[in-house]
mmCIF file with all atom_site columns, C-alpha atoms in Angstrom:
data_model
loop_
_atom_site.group_PDB
_atom_site.id
_atom_site.type_symbol
_atom_site.label_atom_id
_atom_site.label_alt_id
_atom_site.label_comp_id
_atom_site.label_asym_id
_atom_site.label_entity_id
_atom_site.label_seq_id
_atom_site.pdbx_PDB_ins_code
_atom_site.Cartn_x
_atom_site.Cartn_y
_atom_site.Cartn_z
_atom_site.occupancy
_atom_site.B_iso_or_equiv
_atom_site.pdbx_formal_charge
_atom_site.auth_seq_id
_atom_site.auth_comp_id
_atom_site.auth_asym_id
_atom_site.auth_atom_id
_atom_site.pdbx_PDB_model_num
ATOM 1   C CA . MET C 1 1   ? 21.503  -47.313 -9.689  1.00 59.00 ? 1   MET C CA 1
ATOM 2   C CA . PHE C 1 2   ? 18.867  -45.623 -12.015 1.00 58.00 ? 2   PHE C CA 1
ATOM 3   C CA . LYS C 1 3   ? 16.342  -45.039 -9.866  1.00 65.00 ? 3   LYS C CA 1
ATOM 4   C CA . LEU C 1 4   ? 19.064  -42.699 -6.913  1.00 58.00 ? 4   LEU C CA 1
ATOM 5   C CA . LEU C 1 5   ? 19.794  -40.658 -10.132 1.00 56.00 ? 5   LEU C CA 1
ATOM 6   C CA . GLN C 1 6   ? 16.294  -39.900 -10.906 1.00 65.00 ? 6   GLN C CA 1
ATOM 7   C CA . VAL C 1 7   ? 15.285  -38.800 -7.498  1.00 56.00 ? 7   VAL C CA 1
ATOM 8   C CA . THR C 1 8   ? 19.020  -37.070 -7.480  1.00 60.00 ? 8   THR C CA 1
ATOM 9   C CA . VAL C 1 9   ? 17.086  -34.798 -10.695 1.00 56.00 ? 9   VAL C CA 1
ATOM 10  C CA . TRP C 1 10  ? 13.751  -35.000 -9.716  1.00 59.00 ? 10  TRP C CA 1
ATOM 11  C CA . GLY C 1 11  ? 15.722  -33.734 -5.683  1.00 58.00 ? 11  GLY C CA 1
ATOM 12  C CA . LEU C 1 12  ? 17.101  -30.770 -7.572  1.00 57.00 ? 12  LEU C CA 1
ATOM 13  C CA . LEU C 1 13  ? 14.677  -29.655 -9.919  1.00 56.00 ? 13  LEU C CA 1
ATOM 14  C CA . VAL C 1 14  ? 11.979  -29.204 -7.203  1.00 56.00 ? 14  VAL C CA 1
ATOM 15  C CA . ALA C 1 15  ? 14.755  -27.544 -5.091  1.00 55.00 ? 15  ALA C CA 1
ATOM 16  C CA . ALA C 1 16  ? 15.671  -25.163 -7.737  1.00 54.00 ? 16  ALA C CA 1
ATOM 17  C CA . ALA C 1 17  ? 11.831  -24.212 -8.893  1.00 52.00 ? 17  ALA C CA 1
ATOM 18  C CA . THR C 1 18  ? 11.480  -23.921 -5.452  1.00 51.00 ? 18  THR C CA 1
ATOM 19  C CA . ALA C 1 19  ? 13.994  -21.269 -5.040  1.00 50.00 ? 19  ALA C CA 1
ATOM 20  C CA . ALA C 1 20  ? 13.480  -19.656 -7.814  1.00 50.00 ? 20  ALA C CA 1
ATOM 21  C CA . GLU C 1 21  ? 9.243   -19.337 -7.237  1.00 50.00 ? 21  GLU C CA 1
ATOM 22  C CA . GLU C 1 22  ? 10.280  -18.042 -3.467  1.00 51.00 ? 22  GLU C CA 1
ATOM 23  C CA . LYS C 1 23  ? 12.357  -14.722 -4.972  1.00 58.00 ? 23  LYS C CA 1
ATOM 24  C CA . ALA C 1 24  ? 10.179  -14.409 -8.498  1.00 73.00 ? 24  ALA C CA 1
ATOM 25  C CA . PHE C 1 25  ? 9.964   -10.246 -8.282  1.00 88.00 ? 25  PHE C CA 1
ATOM 26  C CA . GLN C 1 26  ? 11.568  -7.801  -7.552  1.00 92.00 ? 26  GLN C CA 1
ATOM 27  C CA . TYR C 1 27  ? 9.664   -5.426  -4.613  1.00 94.00 ? 27  TYR C CA 1
ATOM 28  C CA . ARG C 1 28  ? 11.537  -2.117  -2.892  1.00 95.00 ? 28  ARG C CA 1
ATOM 29  C CA . PRO C 1 29  ? 10.334  -1.776  0.824   1.00 96.00 ? 29  PRO C CA 1
ATOM 30  C CA . PRO C 1 30  ? 8.900   1.320   1.258   1.00 96.00 ? 30  PRO C CA 1
ATOM 31  C CA . VAL C 1 31  ? 11.421  3.383   4.093   1.00 95.00 ? 31  VAL C CA 1
ATOM 32  C CA . VAL C 1 32  ? 9.164   4.695   7.252   1.00 94.00 ? 32  VAL C CA 1
ATOM 33  C CA . GLU C 1 33  ? 11.148  6.369   9.765   1.00 92.00 ? 33  GLU C CA 1
ATOM 34  C CA . ALA C 1 34  ? 8.533   7.933   10.562  1.00 89.00 ? 34  ALA C CA 1
ATOM 35  C CA . PRO C 1 35  ? 4.984   8.254   10.524  1.00 91.00 ? 35  PRO C CA 1
ATOM 36  C CA . LEU C 1 36  ? 3.355   10.925  8.990   1.00 93.00 ? 36  LEU C CA 1
ATOM 37  C CA . PHE C 1 37  ? -0.021  11.118  9.840   1.00 92.00 ? 37  PHE C CA 1
ATOM 38  C CA . GLY C 1 38  ? 0.032   10.657  13.549  1.00 85.00 ? 38  GLY C CA 1
ATOM 39  C CA . LYS C 1 39  ? -2.730  12.761  16.225  1.00 83.00 ? 39  LYS C CA 1
ATOM 40  C CA . ASN C 1 40  ? -3.309  16.022  14.243  1.00 84.00 ? 40  ASN C CA 1
ATOM 41  C CA . THR C 1 41  ? -5.042  13.916  10.918  1.00 87.00 ? 41  THR C CA 1
ATOM 42  C CA . ASP C 1 42  ? -8.492  14.572  11.998  1.00 88.00 ? 42  ASP C CA 1
ATOM 43  C CA . MET C 1 43  ? -8.818  10.882  11.996  1.00 93.00 ? 43  MET C CA 1
ATOM 44  C CA . LEU C 1 44  ? -9.125  8.788   15.095  1.00 94.00 ? 44  LEU C CA 1
ATOM 45  C CA . GLU C 1 45  ? -6.123  6.291   15.830  1.00 94.00 ? 45  GLU C CA 1
ATOM 46  C CA . GLN C 1 46  ? -8.562  2.762   15.246  1.00 96.00 ? 46  GLN C CA 1
ATOM 47  C CA . GLU C 1 47  ? -10.329 4.042   11.689  1.00 96.00 ? 47  GLU C CA 1
ATOM 48  C CA . ARG C 1 48  ? -6.519  4.773   10.651  1.00 96.00 ? 48  ARG C CA 1
ATOM 49  C CA . ASP C 1 49  ? -5.837  1.277   11.903  1.00 96.00 ? 49  ASP C CA 1
ATOM 50  C CA . GLN C 1 50  ? -9.550  -0.071  9.351   1.00 96.00 ? 50  GLN C CA 1
ATOM 51  C CA . TYR C 1 51  ? -7.859  1.978   6.753   1.00 97.00 ? 51  TYR C CA 1
ATOM 52  C CA . ALA C 1 52  ? -3.756  -0.037  6.773   1.00 97.00 ? 52  ALA C CA 1
ATOM 53  C CA . THR C 1 53  ? -5.766  -2.762  7.134   1.00 96.00 ? 53  THR C CA 1
ATOM 54  C CA . ASN C 1 54  ? -8.525  -2.574  3.999   1.00 97.00 ? 54  ASN C CA 1
ATOM 55  C CA . LEU C 1 55  ? -6.116  -0.865  1.986   1.00 97.00 ? 55  LEU C CA 1
ATOM 56  C CA . SER C 1 56  ? -2.841  -3.404  2.261   1.00 96.00 ? 56  SER C CA 1
ATOM 57  C CA . GLY C 1 57  ? -5.170  -6.008  2.058   1.00 96.00 ? 57  GLY C CA 1
ATOM 58  C CA . TYR C 1 58  ? -6.182  -4.779  -1.217  1.00 97.00 ? 58  TYR C CA 1
ATOM 59  C CA . ALA C 1 59  ? -2.732  -4.504  -2.638  1.00 97.00 ? 59  ALA C CA 1
ATOM 60  C CA . ALA C 1 60  ? -1.642  -7.497  -2.016  1.00 96.00 ? 60  ALA C CA 1
ATOM 61  C CA . GLY C 1 61  ? -4.802  -8.823  -3.168  1.00 95.00 ? 61  GLY C CA 1
ATOM 62  C CA . GLN C 1 62  ? -3.247  -6.942  -6.626  1.00 96.00 ? 62  GLN C CA 1
ATOM 63  C CA . VAL C 1 63  ? 0.058   -8.121  -6.379  1.00 96.00 ? 63  VAL C CA 1
ATOM 64  C CA . VAL C 1 64  ? -1.880  -12.102 -6.744  1.00 95.00 ? 64  VAL C CA 1
ATOM 65  C CA . ALA C 1 65  ? -4.205  -11.375 -9.668  1.00 94.00 ? 65  ALA C CA 1
ATOM 66  C CA . LYS C 1 66  ? -1.517  -9.018  -11.134 1.00 95.00 ? 66  LYS C CA 1
ATOM 67  C CA . LYS C 1 67  ? 1.485   -12.063 -10.734 1.00 94.00 ? 67  LYS C CA 1
ATOM 68  C CA . ALA C 1 68  ? 3.549   -9.443  -8.974  1.00 95.00 ? 68  ALA C CA 1
ATOM 69  C CA . SER C 1 69  ? 3.820   -7.577  -12.479 1.00 96.00 ? 69  SER C CA 1
ATOM 70  C CA . PRO C 1 70  ? 6.345   -4.538  -11.651 1.00 96.00 ? 70  PRO C CA 1
ATOM 71  C CA . GLU C 1 71  ? 3.872   -1.652  -12.265 1.00 96.00 ? 71  GLU C CA 1
ATOM 72  C CA . SER C 1 72  ? 1.150   -3.753  -9.420  1.00 96.00 ? 72  SER C CA 1
ATOM 73  C CA . LEU C 1 73  ? 4.661   -3.723  -7.099  1.00 97.00 ? 73  LEU C CA 1
ATOM 74  C CA . GLU C 1 74  ? 4.693   -0.251  -7.531  1.00 97.00 ? 74  GLU C CA 1
ATOM 75  C CA . MET C 1 75  ? 1.555   0.380   -6.578  1.00 98.00 ? 75  MET C CA 1
ATOM 76  C CA . ALA C 1 76  ? 2.157   -2.124  -3.647  1.00 97.00 ? 76  ALA C CA 1
ATOM 77  C CA . ARG C 1 77  ? 4.616   -0.310  -2.452  1.00 98.00 ? 77  ARG C CA 1
ATOM 78  C CA . ARG C 1 78  ? 2.448   2.994   -2.300  1.00 98.00 ? 78  ARG C CA 1
ATOM 79  C CA . ILE C 1 79  ? -0.567  2.013   -0.798  1.00 98.00 ? 79  ILE C CA 1
ATOM 80  C CA . VAL C 1 80  ? 1.704   -0.660  1.652   1.00 98.00 ? 80  VAL C CA 1
ATOM 81  C CA . ALA C 1 81  ? 3.980   2.345   2.959   1.00 98.00 ? 81  ALA C CA 1
ATOM 82  C CA . LEU C 1 82  ? 0.386   5.118   3.312   1.00 98.00 ? 82  LEU C CA 1
ATOM 83  C CA . ALA C 1 83  ? -0.630  2.041   5.509   1.00 98.00 ? 83  ALA C CA 1
ATOM 84  C CA . MET C 1 84  ? 1.971   2.015   7.492   1.00 97.00 ? 84  MET C CA 1
ATOM 85  C CA . HIS C 1 85  ? 1.675   5.851   8.328   1.00 97.00 ? 85  HIS C CA 1
ATOM 86  C CA . LEU C 1 86  ? -1.241  5.535   8.728   1.00 97.00 ? 86  LEU C CA 1
ATOM 87  C CA . SER C 1 87  ? -0.625  2.712   11.470  1.00 96.00 ? 87  SER C CA 1
ATOM 88  C CA . PRO C 1 88  ? 2.727   2.147   11.752  1.00 96.00 ? 88  PRO C CA 1
ATOM 89  C CA . ARG C 1 89  ? 1.986   -1.367  13.674  1.00 96.00 ? 89  ARG C CA 1
ATOM 90  C CA . ASN C 1 90  ? -0.838  -2.731  11.690  1.00 97.00 ? 90  ASN C CA 1
ATOM 91  C CA . ARG C 1 91  ? -0.126  -6.355  11.323  1.00 97.00 ? 91  ARG C CA 1
ATOM 92  C CA . GLN C 1 92  ? -1.353  -7.521  8.308   1.00 96.00 ? 92  GLN C CA 1
ATOM 93  C CA . THR C 1 93  ? 0.137   -3.937  6.590   1.00 97.00 ? 93  THR C CA 1
ATOM 94  C CA . LEU C 1 94  ? 4.107   -5.462  8.330   1.00 98.00 ? 94  LEU C CA 1
ATOM 95  C CA . VAL C 1 95  ? 2.624   -9.098  7.655   1.00 97.00 ? 95  VAL C CA 1
ATOM 96  C CA . ILE C 1 96  ? 2.395   -8.024  3.898   1.00 97.00 ? 96  ILE C CA 1
ATOM 97  C CA . ASN C 1 97  ? 4.877   -5.870  3.410   1.00 97.00 ? 97  ASN C CA 1
ATOM 98  C CA . PHE C 1 98  ? 7.475   -8.543  5.262   1.00 97.00 ? 98  PHE C CA 1
ATOM 99  C CA . GLN C 1 99  ? 6.087   -11.209 2.961   1.00 96.00 ? 99  GLN C CA 1
ATOM 100 C CA . LEU C 1 100 ? 6.540   -9.263  -0.640  1.00 96.00 ? 100 LEU C CA 1
ATOM 101 C CA . LYS C 1 101 ? 10.161  -7.748  0.561   1.00 96.00 ? 101 LYS C CA 1
ATOM 102 C CA . ASN C 1 102 ? 11.336  -11.598 0.744   1.00 95.00 ? 102 ASN C CA 1
ATOM 103 C CA . GLY C 1 103 ? 9.991   -12.825 -2.143  1.00 94.00 ? 103 GLY C CA 1
ATOM 104 C CA . VAL C 1 104 ? 6.764   -13.961 -1.254  1.00 94.00 ? 104 VAL C CA 1
ATOM 105 C CA . LEU C 1 105 ? 3.561   -13.537 -2.599  1.00 94.00 ? 105 LEU C CA 1
ATOM 106 C CA . PRO C 1 106 ? 0.969   -12.536 0.592   1.00 94.00 ? 106 PRO C CA 1
ATOM 107 C CA . GLU C 1 107 ? -2.330  -14.813 0.548   1.00 89.00 ? 107 GLU C CA 1
ATOM 108 C CA . GLU C 1 108 ? -5.276  -13.304 -1.216  1.00 83.00 ? 108 GLU C CA 1
ATOM 109 C CA . LYS C 1 109 ? -7.461  -11.345 2.005   1.00 77.00 ? 109 LYS C CA 1
ATOM 110 C CA . LYS C 1 110 ? -10.485 -10.782 2.149   1.00 76.00 ? 110 LYS C CA 1
ATOM 111 C CA . GLY C 1 111 ? -10.671 -7.322  2.828   1.00 77.00 ? 111 GLY C CA 1
ATOM 112 C CA . ASP C 1 112 ? -13.698 -6.224  4.789   1.00 85.00 ? 112 ASP C CA 1
ATOM 113 C CA . TYR C 1 113 ? -14.693 -4.219  1.083   1.00 92.00 ? 113 TYR C CA 1
ATOM 114 C CA . SER C 1 114 ? -14.818 -4.652  -2.427  1.00 94.00 ? 114 SER C CA 1
ATOM 115 C CA . PRO C 1 115 ? -12.914 -2.358  -4.070  1.00 96.00 ? 115 PRO C CA 1
ATOM 116 C CA . ALA C 1 116 ? -16.156 -0.313  -5.474  1.00 97.00 ? 116 ALA C CA 1
ATOM 117 C CA . VAL C 1 117 ? -16.390 0.031   -1.918  1.00 97.00 ? 117 VAL C CA 1
ATOM 118 C CA . LEU C 1 118 ? -13.095 0.746   -0.192  1.00 98.00 ? 118 LEU C CA 1
ATOM 119 C CA . SER C 1 119 ? -12.948 3.302   -3.673  1.00 98.00 ? 119 SER C CA 1
ATOM 120 C CA . ARG C 1 120 ? -15.864 5.376   -2.446  1.00 98.00 ? 120 ARG C CA 1
ATOM 121 C CA . LEU C 1 121 ? -15.027 5.604   1.210   1.00 98.00 ? 121 LEU C CA 1
ATOM 122 C CA . LEU C 1 122 ? -11.050 7.059   -0.073  1.00 98.00 ? 122 LEU C CA 1
ATOM 123 C CA . LEU C 1 123 ? -13.509 9.614   -1.872  1.00 98.00 ? 123 LEU C CA 1
ATOM 124 C CA . THR C 1 124 ? -15.018 10.422  0.512   1.00 98.00 ? 124 THR C CA 1
ATOM 125 C CA . ARG C 1 125 ? -12.890 10.165  3.525   1.00 98.00 ? 125 ARG C CA 1
ATOM 126 C CA . GLY C 1 126 ? -11.008 12.580  1.577   1.00 98.00 ? 126 GLY C CA 1
ATOM 127 C CA . ARG C 1 127 ? -12.828 15.089  0.592   1.00 98.00 ? 127 ARG C CA 1
ATOM 128 C CA . LEU C 1 128 ? -13.982 16.125  4.884   1.00 97.00 ? 128 LEU C CA 1
ATOM 129 C CA . LEU C 1 129 ? -9.731  16.029  4.926   1.00 96.00 ? 129 LEU C CA 1
ATOM 130 C CA . GLN C 1 130 ? -8.908  18.740  2.370   1.00 95.00 ? 130 GLN C CA 1
ATOM 131 C CA . GLN C 1 131 ? -11.530 20.555  4.186   1.00 95.00 ? 131 GLN C CA 1
ATOM 132 C CA . LYS C 1 132 ? -8.822  21.083  6.638   1.00 93.00 ? 132 LYS C CA 1
ATOM 133 C CA . GLU C 1 133 ? -6.081  23.683  7.611   1.00 91.00 ? 133 GLU C CA 1
ATOM 134 C CA . VAL C 1 134 ? -3.756  21.220  8.616   1.00 92.00 ? 134 VAL C CA 1
ATOM 135 C CA . ALA C 1 135 ? -1.063  19.710  6.063   1.00 93.00 ? 135 ALA C CA 1
ATOM 136 C CA . GLU C 1 136 ? -0.315  16.221  6.790   1.00 94.00 ? 136 GLU C CA 1
ATOM 137 C CA . SER C 1 137 ? -4.472  15.835  6.755   1.00 95.00 ? 137 SER C CA 1
ATOM 138 C CA . LYS C 1 138 ? -4.360  17.313  3.295   1.00 96.00 ? 138 LYS C CA 1
ATOM 139 C CA . LEU C 1 139 ? -1.308  15.166  1.916   1.00 96.00 ? 139 LEU C CA 1
ATOM 140 C CA . LEU C 1 140 ? -3.276  12.365  2.971   1.00 97.00 ? 140 LEU C CA 1
ATOM 141 C CA . ALA C 1 141 ? -6.368  13.438  1.338   1.00 97.00 ? 141 ALA C CA 1
ATOM 142 C CA . ARG C 1 142 ? -4.325  14.021  -1.714  1.00 98.00 ? 142 ARG C CA 1
ATOM 143 C CA . CYS C 1 143 ? -3.545  10.494  -1.228  1.00 98.00 ? 143 CYS C CA 1
ATOM 144 C CA . PHE C 1 144 ? -7.054  9.226   -0.278  1.00 98.00 ? 144 PHE C CA 1
ATOM 145 C CA . ILE C 1 145 ? -8.859  10.667  -3.691  1.00 98.00 ? 145 ILE C CA 1
ATOM 146 C CA . GLU C 1 146 ? -5.784  9.516   -6.055  1.00 98.00 ? 146 GLU C CA 1
ATOM 147 C CA . LEU C 1 147 ? -6.605  5.712   -5.024  1.00 98.00 ? 147 LEU C CA 1
ATOM 148 C CA . ALA C 1 148 ? -10.047 5.956   -4.776  1.00 98.00 ? 148 ALA C CA 1
ATOM 149 C CA . ALA C 1 149 ? -9.360  6.901   -8.708  1.00 98.00 ? 149 ALA C CA 1
ATOM 150 C CA . VAL C 1 150 ? -6.695  4.302   -9.319  1.00 98.00 ? 150 VAL C CA 1
ATOM 151 C CA . ILE C 1 151 ? -8.887  0.867   -7.123  1.00 98.00 ? 151 ILE C CA 1
ATOM 152 C CA . ASP C 1 152 ? -12.363 1.462   -8.894  1.00 98.00 ? 152 ASP C CA 1
ATOM 153 C CA . PRO C 1 153 ? -11.355 3.592   -12.515 1.00 98.00 ? 153 PRO C CA 1
ATOM 154 C CA . ARG C 1 154 ? -15.126 3.040   -13.096 1.00 98.00 ? 154 ARG C CA 1
ATOM 155 C CA . ASN C 1 155 ? -16.121 5.367   -10.120 1.00 98.00 ? 155 ASN C CA 1
ATOM 156 C CA . GLU C 1 156 ? -16.419 8.791   -11.529 1.00 98.00 ? 156 GLU C CA 1
ATOM 157 C CA . ASP C 1 157 ? -16.420 11.144  -9.100  1.00 98.00 ? 157 ASP C CA 1
ATOM 158 C CA . ALA C 1 158 ? -13.058 9.662   -7.710  1.00 98.00 ? 158 ALA C CA 1
ATOM 159 C CA . VAL C 1 159 ? -11.738 9.803   -11.087 1.00 98.00 ? 159 VAL C CA 1
ATOM 160 C CA . PHE C 1 160 ? -12.703 13.547  -11.232 1.00 99.00 ? 160 PHE C CA 1
ATOM 161 C CA . ALA C 1 161 ? -11.830 14.691  -8.147  1.00 98.00 ? 161 ALA C CA 1
ATOM 162 C CA . TYR C 1 162 ? -8.600  13.060  -8.434  1.00 98.00 ? 162 TYR C CA 1
ATOM 163 C CA . GLU C 1 163 ? -8.570  14.807  -12.121 1.00 98.00 ? 163 GLU C CA 1
ATOM 164 C CA . LEU C 1 164 ? -9.755  18.105  -10.684 1.00 98.00 ? 164 LEU C CA 1
ATOM 165 C CA . GLN C 1 165 ? -6.386  17.820  -8.097  1.00 97.00 ? 165 GLN C CA 1
ATOM 166 C CA . ARG C 1 166 ? -4.837  16.736  -10.595 1.00 97.00 ? 166 ARG C CA 1
ATOM 167 C CA . LEU C 1 167 ? -4.770  19.385  -12.249 1.00 97.00 ? 167 LEU C CA 1
ATOM 168 C CA . ASP C 1 168 ? -4.889  22.582  -9.528  1.00 96.00 ? 168 ASP C CA 1
ATOM 169 C CA . ASP C 1 169 ? -1.662  20.583  -7.233  1.00 95.00 ? 169 ASP C CA 1
ATOM 170 C CA . GLY C 1 170 ? 0.396   18.397  -10.057 1.00 96.00 ? 170 GLY C CA 1
ATOM 171 C CA . ASP C 1 171 ? 1.189   14.999  -9.196  1.00 96.00 ? 171 ASP C CA 1
ATOM 172 C CA . LEU C 1 172 ? 1.358   13.599  -6.376  1.00 96.00 ? 172 LEU C CA 1
ATOM 173 C CA . ASP C 1 173 ? 5.389   13.442  -4.843  1.00 96.00 ? 173 ASP C CA 1
ATOM 174 C CA . TRP C 1 174 ? 5.008   9.622   -3.934  1.00 97.00 ? 174 TRP C CA 1
ATOM 175 C CA . ALA C 1 175 ? 8.457   9.757   -2.659  1.00 95.00 ? 175 ALA C CA 1
ATOM 176 C CA . VAL C 1 176 ? 7.303   11.984  0.257   1.00 95.00 ? 176 VAL C CA 1
ATOM 177 C CA . VAL C 1 177 ? 4.811   8.582   1.650   1.00 96.00 ? 177 VAL C CA 1
ATOM 178 C CA . THR C 1 178 ? 6.985   6.505   0.161   1.00 96.00 ? 178 THR C CA 1
ATOM 179 C CA . ASP C 1 179 ? 9.891   7.077   1.088   1.00 93.00 ? 179 ASP C CA 1
ATOM 180 C CA . ALA C 1 180 ? 9.772   9.262   4.340   1.00 82.00 ? 180 ALA C CA 1
ATOM 181 C CA . ARG C 1 181 ? 13.059  9.892   6.496   1.00 80.00 ? 181 ARG C CA 1
ATOM 182 C CA . LYS C 1 182 ? 12.712  10.651  10.316  1.00 71.00 ? 182 LYS C CA 1
ATOM 183 C CA . LYS C 1 183 ? 14.144  14.433  9.243   1.00 60.00 ? 183 LYS C CA 1
ATOM 184 C CA . ASP C 1 184 ? 10.765  14.128  6.289   1.00 52.00 ? 184 ASP C CA 1
ATOM 185 C CA . ALA C 1 185 ? 8.686   13.438  8.643   1.00 49.00 ? 185 ALA C CA 1
ATOM 186 C CA . GLY C 1 186 ? 7.696   16.823  9.515   1.00 49.00 ? 186 GLY C CA 1
ATOM 187 C CA . ILE C 1 187 ? 4.361   17.363  8.545   1.00 51.00 ? 187 ILE C CA 1
ATOM 188 C CA . GLY C 1 188 ? 2.755   14.263  11.298  1.00 43.00 ? 188 GLY C CA 1
ATOM 189 C CA . GLN C 1 189 ? 4.388   14.981  13.976  1.00 40.00 ? 189 GLN C CA 1
ATOM 190 C CA . THR C 1 190 ? 3.227   16.559  17.358  1.00 37.00 ? 190 THR C CA 1
ATOM 191 C CA . ALA C 1 191 ? 5.054   18.421  19.654  1.00 35.00 ? 191 ALA C CA 1
ATOM 192 C CA . PRO C 1 192 ? 6.347   16.077  22.813  1.00 33.00 ? 192 PRO C CA 1
#
C-alpha cells in the first residue's frame, strides 16, 4: 500500500513539473497577415529565405541561452516577425514561432554564421538597401541595421550606423513589423 502511494505521489509530482515546464513563459506571437517585404525589396526570394533561416535560428538560440527571459522573448518576437515577412513559408521560422507560442523552448539551432558574422552581413545588406528608393527596402534596411547592432554590440560600425539612424529618423516602430495586419501591409505589396 505504501509503495502504491509513493508511486502515485511521484507520478503527480512529475506530471506537475512537466506541465509547469511546458508553459513556463509567455510569448506573444507576431501578427503577420501579409508580408511587408516582397518582390520590390531588391532581394531575391532565396536570399530572403536564407536571412529568415539564420535570423530565426539566432532568435531561438538567444531564447534558450537566456532561459526565455521577457527581454529575449520580445527580441525573438521582433526577429521572428521580420523572418516571417522575409519568407512567410520558411520552415525554421514557422517551427520556432509555433514552439514559442506553445511555451516550448526550441532546440538551439546551429546557424550558418556566428553572431559576429551575422551582424556584419546584416549591416552590409542594410547599407545596400538604404540606397534604394523603395519604401520597403528602406524599412528593411532600418531593421537590419538595428539588429546588426543588437546582435553584436562590439561591431562598432553597426552600432555607429544604428545610432546615426536613431538620431536621424528616431527609434524604429517595431509594431509595423510585429503587428502587420493586411490593411497595414501596403509597403510590401505589389500590384497584381
